[in-house]
């Protein structure tokens, strides 16, 4: 590779890109269509794919087509659409392709879209790689290796991860075009598109681009020019600012999410606490990808769903080793070494996700995968590459790792139990199947190398062999996931497009509980629920569950012990999946050995569509008034196990709110002097006398029902209610809708402040008598973000005009100079 790339142009032309797209499209179809046919027209996988990706697409498709783009009351207890789904799909062009189609066939589109994503990923990689290869066939090979790499196949589980894989090579290609061809404006567009598609992945991409740029500069591959740097910075800022319409609401909506507030700390920032992680990082490039939920090679690495995968079909690490062994020093070698360092040091790894270390992720590994692909195809073209030596090293590493893991004796836990098993892998058969696949892949490459190296047909055979290996290994992995799925049969039989089979008149008007059913069943049916498997919901929900002593990380699943929450959250029905265990000893069974429900106050309503449906006798309609009030300090005296009941006995407010509404709460500074003074232990609170149990909850539920709204209903812009306050004085009306700054309220047409109460919900002051309450919602940050985006678009237009005009002036000046110089030379 030349030291300077300023004159290096892409090779292969449009035919190269078309060929890459068609091969990848056909190969992905061969991979996925059999599974689509097998499952009756829908591609089902397992786990998150079935219960998140499919219902997310279908729900948002429905909401977009119906014009409900603000508040979403069908996700968890309620959340902002833009903030919660921009990470998953709202920035994806593939999602918007589904909008013209009827909602009921959206699940059928998931498989074809996945096929299309693989083809686009291969083509995008080919766009980038063409600049660095001598022949278009190597760019085709590289694009296919990238699209069918271990990372790509692993992350079929996460349907929305392939969009960043597509954008990343295009982002690098745009930067290269800026640096080497002096093309202006294209990098700003690439920054905008990459960030809109997925802001989370863009954080890592921005870090990589910075590393990429610095490596090119410090190695002398590109000459640093201040003017060019300022232009690049200008394009970056314009492109990034243009994303504000989607980025600003997303950031505001996620602030306070507990999954985003853990920074690297102490030795944990320098070394991984589990040594198996180091093995996993290395093994991920030597062997085909594991299933996300079932690591075979390193079962105790605590890396489920971490996306630690990067194997290249046919090549493995052979091409990378061949390239690293070349004598010349260049930017790519240095960048790959730097990426390896980042993978091995926790604090550096966390930089790809904005320093968040709450959980280990390697979801940036598609970046080194692309660089490894580039190294491999460059090595194939380099006459100095010692492939024999590289094959020995690659085979030795692969076989050595397999032997060490596969035959290492594992002792039993008891001192005298002896050897319990041979091998430290989690699954004997799968482990050796992965090993066999990797070794046969290397053998195939050896045969091609021996027979066709430097001969005609080498490129075509290598591409065919790479795709053959990719399909076999991918079928092994994806087929295994399809077979082991525990959710597919239930979804197909009585969930997907099956809402009409449930005959309950008010099901859409109330919340239901699907605690031990298939995750997001309610989302498939478009009914309200207290359960939700979605990690980026309103932070008010997170805050509420934290105060209730309930873990809410990626899903809302309050168990049977928190039975009081069903009353607070206006939950009327419980759906018990009859296909699950009916053994009372099992946690998922809703009845005990005596046939009683595990939550007090529920009775069997009916059985239909493979569900036993129970009704809550302690149900309280949405929107009700309390007769008692507690400060947060008082409520926090209640033991965590009883808080789900106590929250129904009194509304919990801050001290400032208690003072502000003293005419309602009865707050008096003198009465609370001990609590907020120097003797809080001697303060006697109403909460100290609470008693708990089914009978007590029933009594309080009855009081709340008597003070509940006559009407409650969601609108396209929020919700409205009618409440008859019979107390003869003002009161605070509570709604178990998560608090958001985007809500404004009007009571009888007059604007009324919205209070955050009960650690995460909303209340407004209402007068005596009948009142009409209207809550209106506007996504926080959307108007400001849109204004910033429009300003950025205007700045981009000005920038584009200036670069065109100035570019023409430079060309004209250069042309006059050359003409004058030619005249002088001729005359001389």
CSV table of N, CA and C in Angstrom, one decimal, residues 183-283:
chain,number,residue,atom,x,y,z
A,183,UNK,N,-13.9,15.7,-1.8
A,183,UNK,CA,-15.3,15.9,-2.1
A,183,UNK,C,-16.0,16.5,-0.8
A,184,UNK,N,-16.7,17.6,-1.0
A,184,UNK,CA,-17.2,18.3,0.2
A,184,UNK,C,-18.7,18.0,0.3
A,185,UNK,N,-19.2,18.0,1.6
A,185,UNK,CA,-20.6,17.8,1.9
A,185,UNK,C,-21.0,16.4,2.1
A,186,UNK,N,-20.3,15.4,1.5
A,186,UNK,CA,-20.8,14.1,1.7
A,186,UNK,C,-20.6,13.5,3.1
A,187,UNK,N,-19.5,14.0,3.8
A,187,UNK,CA,-19.3,13.6,5.1
A,187,UNK,C,-20.3,14.1,6.1
A,188,UNK,N,-20.8,15.3,5.9
A,188,UNK,CA,-21.9,15.8,6.7
A,188,UNK,C,-23.1,15.0,6.6
A,189,UNK,N,-23.4,14.6,5.4
A,189,UNK,CA,-24.6,13.8,5.1
A,189,UNK,C,-24.4,12.4,5.8
A,190,UNK,N,-23.2,11.8,5.7
A,190,UNK,CA,-23.0,10.5,6.4
A,190,UNK,C,-23.1,10.6,7.9
A,191,UNK,N,-22.6,11.7,8.5
A,191,UNK,CA,-22.7,11.9,9.9
A,191,UNK,C,-24.2,12.0,10.3
A,192,UNK,N,-24.9,12.7,9.6
A,192,UNK,CA,-26.3,12.9,9.9
A,192,UNK,C,-27.1,11.5,9.8
A,193,UNK,N,-26.8,10.8,8.7
A,193,UNK,CA,-27.5,9.5,8.5
A,193,UNK,C,-27.1,8.5,9.6
A,194,UNK,N,-25.8,8.4,9.9
A,194,UNK,CA,-25.4,7.5,10.9
A,194,UNK,C,-26.0,7.7,12.3
A,195,UNK,N,-26.1,9.0,12.7
A,195,UNK,CA,-26.6,9.3,14.0
A,195,UNK,C,-28.1,9.1,14.0
A,196,UNK,N,-28.8,9.5,13.0
A,196,UNK,CA,-30.3,9.3,12.9
A,196,UNK,C,-30.6,7.8,13.0
A,197,UNK,N,-29.9,7.0,12.3
A,197,UNK,CA,-30.2,5.6,12.2
A,197,UNK,C,-30.1,5.0,13.6
A,198,UNK,N,-29.1,5.3,14.4
A,198,UNK,CA,-29.0,4.8,15.8
A,198,UNK,C,-28.0,5.6,16.5
A,199,UNK,N,-28.5,6.4,17.4
A,199,UNK,CA,-27.6,7.3,18.2
A,199,UNK,C,-26.6,6.6,19.1
A,200,UNK,N,-27.1,5.4,19.7
A,200,UNK,CA,-26.2,4.7,20.6
A,200,UNK,C,-25.0,4.2,19.8
A,201,UNK,N,-25.2,3.6,18.7
A,201,UNK,CA,-24.0,3.1,17.9
A,201,UNK,C,-23.2,4.2,17.4
A,202,UNK,N,-23.8,5.4,17.1
A,202,UNK,CA,-23.1,6.5,16.6
A,202,UNK,C,-22.0,6.9,17.6
A,203,UNK,N,-22.2,6.8,18.9
A,203,UNK,CA,-21.2,7.2,19.8
A,203,UNK,C,-19.9,6.4,19.6
A,204,UNK,N,-20.0,5.1,19.4
A,204,UNK,CA,-18.8,4.3,19.1
A,204,UNK,C,-18.3,4.6,17.7
A,205,UNK,N,-19.1,4.9,16.7
A,205,UNK,CA,-18.6,5.2,15.4
A,205,UNK,C,-17.9,6.6,15.4
A,206,UNK,N,-18.4,7.5,16.2
A,206,UNK,CA,-17.7,8.8,16.3
A,206,UNK,C,-16.3,8.6,16.9
A,207,UNK,N,-16.2,7.8,17.9
A,207,UNK,CA,-14.9,7.5,18.5
A,207,UNK,C,-13.9,6.8,17.5
A,208,UNK,N,-14.5,5.9,16.7
A,208,UNK,CA,-13.6,5.2,15.7
A,208,UNK,C,-13.2,6.1,14.7
A,209,UNK,N,-14.1,7.0,14.2
A,209,UNK,CA,-13.7,7.9,13.1
A,209,UNK,C,-12.6,8.8,13.6
A,210,UNK,N,-12.6,9.2,14.9
A,210,UNK,CA,-11.6,10.1,15.4
A,210,UNK,C,-10.2,9.3,15.4
A,211,UNK,N,-10.3,8.0,15.9
A,211,UNK,CA,-9.1,7.2,15.9
A,211,UNK,C,-8.6,7.0,14.5
A,212,UNK,N,-9.4,6.7,13.6
A,212,UNK,CA,-9.1,6.5,12.2
A,212,UNK,C,-8.4,7.7,11.6
A,213,UNK,N,-9.0,8.9,11.9
A,213,UNK,CA,-8.4,10.1,11.3
A,213,UNK,C,-7.0,10.4,11.9
A,214,UNK,N,-6.9,10.2,13.2
A,214,UNK,CA,-5.6,10.5,13.9
A,214,UNK,C,-4.5,9.5,13.4
A,215,UNK,N,-4.9,8.2,13.2
A,215,UNK,CA,-3.9,7.3,12.8
A,215,UNK,C,-3.4,7.6,11.4
A,216,UNK,N,-4.4,8.0,10.5
A,216,UNK,CA,-4.0,8.4,9.1
A,216,UNK,C,-3.0,9.6,9.2
A,217,UNK,N,-3.3,10.6,10.1
A,217,UNK,CA,-2.5,11.8,10.1
A,217,UNK,C,-1.1,11.4,10.7
A,218,UNK,N,-1.1,10.7,11.8
A,218,UNK,CA,0.2,10.5,12.5
A,218,UNK,C,1.1,9.5,11.8
A,219,UNK,N,0.5,8.7,10.9
A,219,UNK,CA,1.4,7.8,10.1
A,219,UNK,C,1.8,8.4,8.8
A,220,UNK,N,1.4,9.6,8.6
A,220,UNK,CA,1.7,10.3,7.4
A,220,UNK,C,1.0,9.9,6.1
A,221,UNK,N,0.0,9.0,6.3
A,221,UNK,CA,-0.8,8.6,5.2
A,221,UNK,C,-1.5,9.7,4.5
A,222,UNK,N,-2.0,10.7,5.4
A,222,UNK,CA,-2.6,11.9,4.9
A,222,UNK,C,-1.8,13.1,5.5
A,223,UNK,N,-1.7,14.1,4.7
A,223,UNK,CA,-1.1,15.3,5.2
A,223,UNK,C,-2.1,16.2,5.9
A,224,UNK,N,-1.7,16.6,7.2
A,224,UNK,CA,-2.6,17.4,8.0
A,224,UNK,C,-2.6,18.9,7.4
A,225,UNK,N,-3.7,19.4,7.1
A,225,UNK,CA,-3.9,20.8,6.7
A,225,UNK,C,-4.9,21.5,7.6
A,226,UNK,N,-4.6,22.6,8.1
A,226,UNK,CA,-5.5,23.3,9.1
A,226,UNK,C,-6.8,23.6,8.4
A,227,UNK,N,-6.7,24.1,7.2
A,227,UNK,CA,-8.0,24.5,6.4
A,227,UNK,C,-8.9,23.3,6.2
A,228,UNK,N,-8.3,22.2,5.8
A,228,UNK,CA,-9.0,21.0,5.6
A,228,UNK,C,-9.6,20.4,6.9
A,229,UNK,N,-8.8,20.5,8.0
A,229,UNK,CA,-9.4,20.1,9.3
A,229,UNK,C,-10.6,20.9,9.7
A,230,UNK,N,-10.5,22.2,9.5
A,230,UNK,CA,-11.6,23.1,9.9
A,230,UNK,C,-12.8,22.8,9.1
A,231,UNK,N,-12.7,22.5,7.8
A,231,UNK,CA,-13.8,22.1,6.9
A,231,UNK,C,-14.4,20.8,7.4
A,232,UNK,N,-13.6,19.9,7.8
A,232,UNK,CA,-14.1,18.6,8.3
A,232,UNK,C,-14.8,18.8,9.6
A,233,UNK,N,-14.3,19.6,10.5
A,233,UNK,CA,-15.0,19.9,11.7
A,233,UNK,C,-16.3,20.5,11.5
A,234,UNK,N,-16.3,21.4,10.5
A,234,UNK,CA,-17.6,22.1,10.1
A,234,UNK,C,-18.6,21.1,9.6
A,235,UNK,N,-18.2,20.2,8.8
A,235,UNK,CA,-19.2,19.2,8.3
A,235,UNK,C,-19.7,18.3,9.4
A,236,UNK,N,-18.8,17.9,10.3
A,236,UNK,CA,-19.1,17.1,11.4
A,236,UNK,C,-20.2,17.8,12.3
A,237,UNK,N,-19.9,19.0,12.6
A,237,UNK,CA,-20.9,19.8,13.5
A,237,UNK,C,-22.2,20.0,12.8
A,238,UNK,N,-22.2,20.3,11.5
A,238,UNK,CA,-23.4,20.5,10.7
A,238,UNK,C,-24.2,19.2,10.7
A,239,UNK,N,-23.6,18.1,10.3
A,239,UNK,CA,-24.2,16.8,10.3
A,239,UNK,C,-24.8,16.4,11.6
A,240,UNK,N,-24.0,16.6,12.7
A,240,UNK,CA,-24.5,16.2,14.0
A,240,UNK,C,-25.6,17.1,14.4
A,241,UNK,N,-25.5,18.4,14.3
A,241,UNK,CA,-26.6,19.3,14.7
A,241,UNK,C,-27.9,19.0,13.9
A,242,UNK,N,-27.8,18.6,12.7
A,242,UNK,CA,-29.0,18.3,11.9
A,242,UNK,C,-29.8,17.1,12.5
A,243,UNK,N,-29.2,16.3,13.4
A,243,UNK,CA,-29.9,15.2,14.0
A,243,UNK,C,-30.7,15.6,15.2
A,244,UNK,N,-30.7,16.9,15.6
A,244,UNK,CA,-31.3,17.3,16.9
A,244,UNK,C,-32.7,17.0,17.0
A,245,UNK,N,-33.5,16.9,15.9
A,245,UNK,CA,-34.9,16.7,15.9
A,245,UNK,C,-35.2,15.3,16.5
A,246,UNK,N,-34.3,14.3,16.3
A,246,UNK,CA,-34.5,13.0,16.9
A,246,UNK,C,-33.5,12.8,18.1
A,247,UNK,N,-32.4,13.4,18.1
A,247,UNK,CA,-31.4,13.1,19.1
A,247,UNK,C,-31.7,13.8,20.4
A,248,UNK,N,-32.1,15.1,20.4
A,248,UNK,CA,-32.4,15.8,21.6
A,248,UNK,C,-33.6,15.2,22.4
A,249,UNK,N,-34.7,14.9,21.8
A,249,UNK,CA,-35.8,14.2,22.5
A,249,UNK,C,-35.3,12.9,23.1
A,250,UNK,N,-34.5,12.2,22.3
A,250,UNK,CA,-34.0,10.9,22.8
A,250,UNK,C,-33.2,11.0,24.0
A,251,UNK,N,-32.2,12.0,24.0
A,251,UNK,CA,-31.3,12.2,25.2
A,251,UNK,C,-32.1,12.7,26.4
A,252,UNK,N,-33.0,13.6,26.2
A,252,UNK,CA,-33.9,14.1,27.3
A,252,UNK,C,-34.7,13.0,27.9
A,253,UNK,N,-35.2,12.1,27.0
A,253,UNK,CA,-36.1,11.0,27.5
A,253,UNK,C,-35.3,9.9,28.3
A,254,UNK,N,-34.0,9.8,28.0
A,254,UNK,CA,-33.3,8.7,28.7
A,254,UNK,C,-32.5,9.2,29.9
A,255,UNK,N,-32.4,10.5,30.1
A,255,UNK,CA,-31.7,11.0,31.2
A,255,UNK,C,-32.3,10.5,32.5
A,256,UNK,N,-31.4,9.9,33.3
A,256,UNK,CA,-31.9,9.3,34.6
A,256,UNK,C,-32.1,7.8,34.5
A,257,UNK,N,-31.9,7.2,33.3
A,257,UNK,CA,-32.0,5.8,33.2
A,257,UNK,C,-30.9,5.1,33.9
A,258,UNK,N,-31.2,4.2,34.9
A,258,UNK,CA,-30.1,3.7,35.7
A,258,UNK,C,-29.1,2.8,35.0
A,259,UNK,N,-29.4,2.4,33.8
A,259,UNK,CA,-28.5,1.6,33.0
A,259,UNK,C,-27.4,2.5,32.4
A,260,UNK,N,-27.5,3.8,32.5
A,260,UNK,CA,-26.6,4.7,31.8
A,260,UNK,C,-25.7,5.4,32.8
A,261,UNK,N,-25.7,5.1,34.1
A,261,UNK,CA,-25.0,6.0,35.0
A,261,UNK,C,-23.8,5.3,35.7
A,262,UNK,N,-23.4,4.2,35.2
A,262,UNK,CA,-22.2,3.5,35.8
A,262,UNK,C,-21.0,3.8,35.1
A,263,UNK,N,-20.0,4.5,35.7
A,263,UNK,CA,-18.7,4.8,35.1
A,263,UNK,C,-17.7,3.8,35.5
A,264,UNK,N,-16.6,3.6,34.7
A,264,UNK,CA,-15.5,2.7,35.0
A,264,UNK,C,-14.9,3.2,36.4
A,265,UNK,N,-14.5,2.2,37.2
A,265,UNK,CA,-14.1,2.5,38.5
A,265,UNK,C,-13.0,1.6,39.0
A,266,UNK,N,-11.9,2.1,39.6
A,266,UNK,CA,-10.9,1.3,40.2
A,266,UNK,C,-10.3,0.2,39.3
A,267,UNK,N,-10.0,-0.9,39.8
A,267,UNK,CA,-9.4,-2.0,39.0
A,267,UNK,C,-10.3,-2.5,38.0
A,268,UNK,N,-11.6,-2.4,38.2
A,268,UNK,CA,-12.6,-2.8,37.3
A,268,UNK,C,-12.5,-2.0,35.9
A,269,UNK,N,-11.8,-0.9,36.0
A,269,UNK,CA,-11.6,-0.1,34.7
A,269,UNK,C,-10.4,-0.6,34.0
A,270,UNK,N,-9.5,-1.4,34.7
A,270,UNK,CA,-8.3,-1.8,34.1
A,270,UNK,C,-8.3,-3.2,33.6
A,271,UNK,N,-8.9,-4.1,34.4
A,271,UNK,CA,-9.0,-5.5,34.1
A,271,UNK,C,-10.4,-6.0,34.3
A,272,UNK,N,-10.8,-7.0,33.4
A,272,UNK,CA,-12.1,-7.6,33.6
A,272,UNK,C,-12.1,-8.5,34.8
A,273,UNK,N,-13.2,-8.5,35.5
A,273,UNK,CA,-13.3,-9.3,36.7
A,273,UNK,C,-13.3,-10.8,36.5
A,274,UNK,N,-13.8,-11.2,35.3
A,274,UNK,CA,-13.9,-12.6,34.9
A,274,UNK,C,-12.9,-12.9,33.8
A,275,UNK,N,-11.8,-13.7,34.1
A,275,UNK,CA,-10.8,-14.0,33.1
A,275,UNK,C,-11.3,-14.6,31.8
A,276,UNK,N,-12.5,-15.3,31.9
A,276,UNK,CA,-13.0,-15.9,30.7
A,276,UNK,C,-13.3,-14.9,29.6
A,277,UNK,N,-13.5,-13.6,30.0
A,277,UNK,CA,-13.8,-12.5,29.0
A,277,UNK,C,-12.6,-12.4,28.0
A,278,UNK,N,-11.4,-12.5,28.5
A,278,UNK,CA,-10.3,-12.4,27.7
A,278,UNK,C,-10.2,-13.6,26.7
A,279,UNK,N,-10.5,-14.7,27.1
A,279,UNK,CA,-10.6,-15.9,26.2
A,279,UNK,C,-11.7,-15.7,25.2
A,280,UNK,N,-12.9,-15.2,25.7
A,280,UNK,CA,-14.0,-15.0,24.8
A,280,UNK,C,-13.7,-14.0,23.6
A,281,UNK,N,-13.0,-12.9,24.0
A,281,UNK,CA,-12.6,-11.9,23.0
A,281,UNK,C,-11.8,-12.6,21.9
A,282,UNK,N,-10.8,-13.4,22.3
A,282,UNK,CA,-9.9,-14.0,21.3
A,282,UNK,C,-10.7,-15.1,20.5
A,283,UNK,N,-11.4,-15.9,21.2
A,283,UNK,CA,-12.1,-17.0,20.6
A,283,UNK,C,-13.2,-16.5,19.6
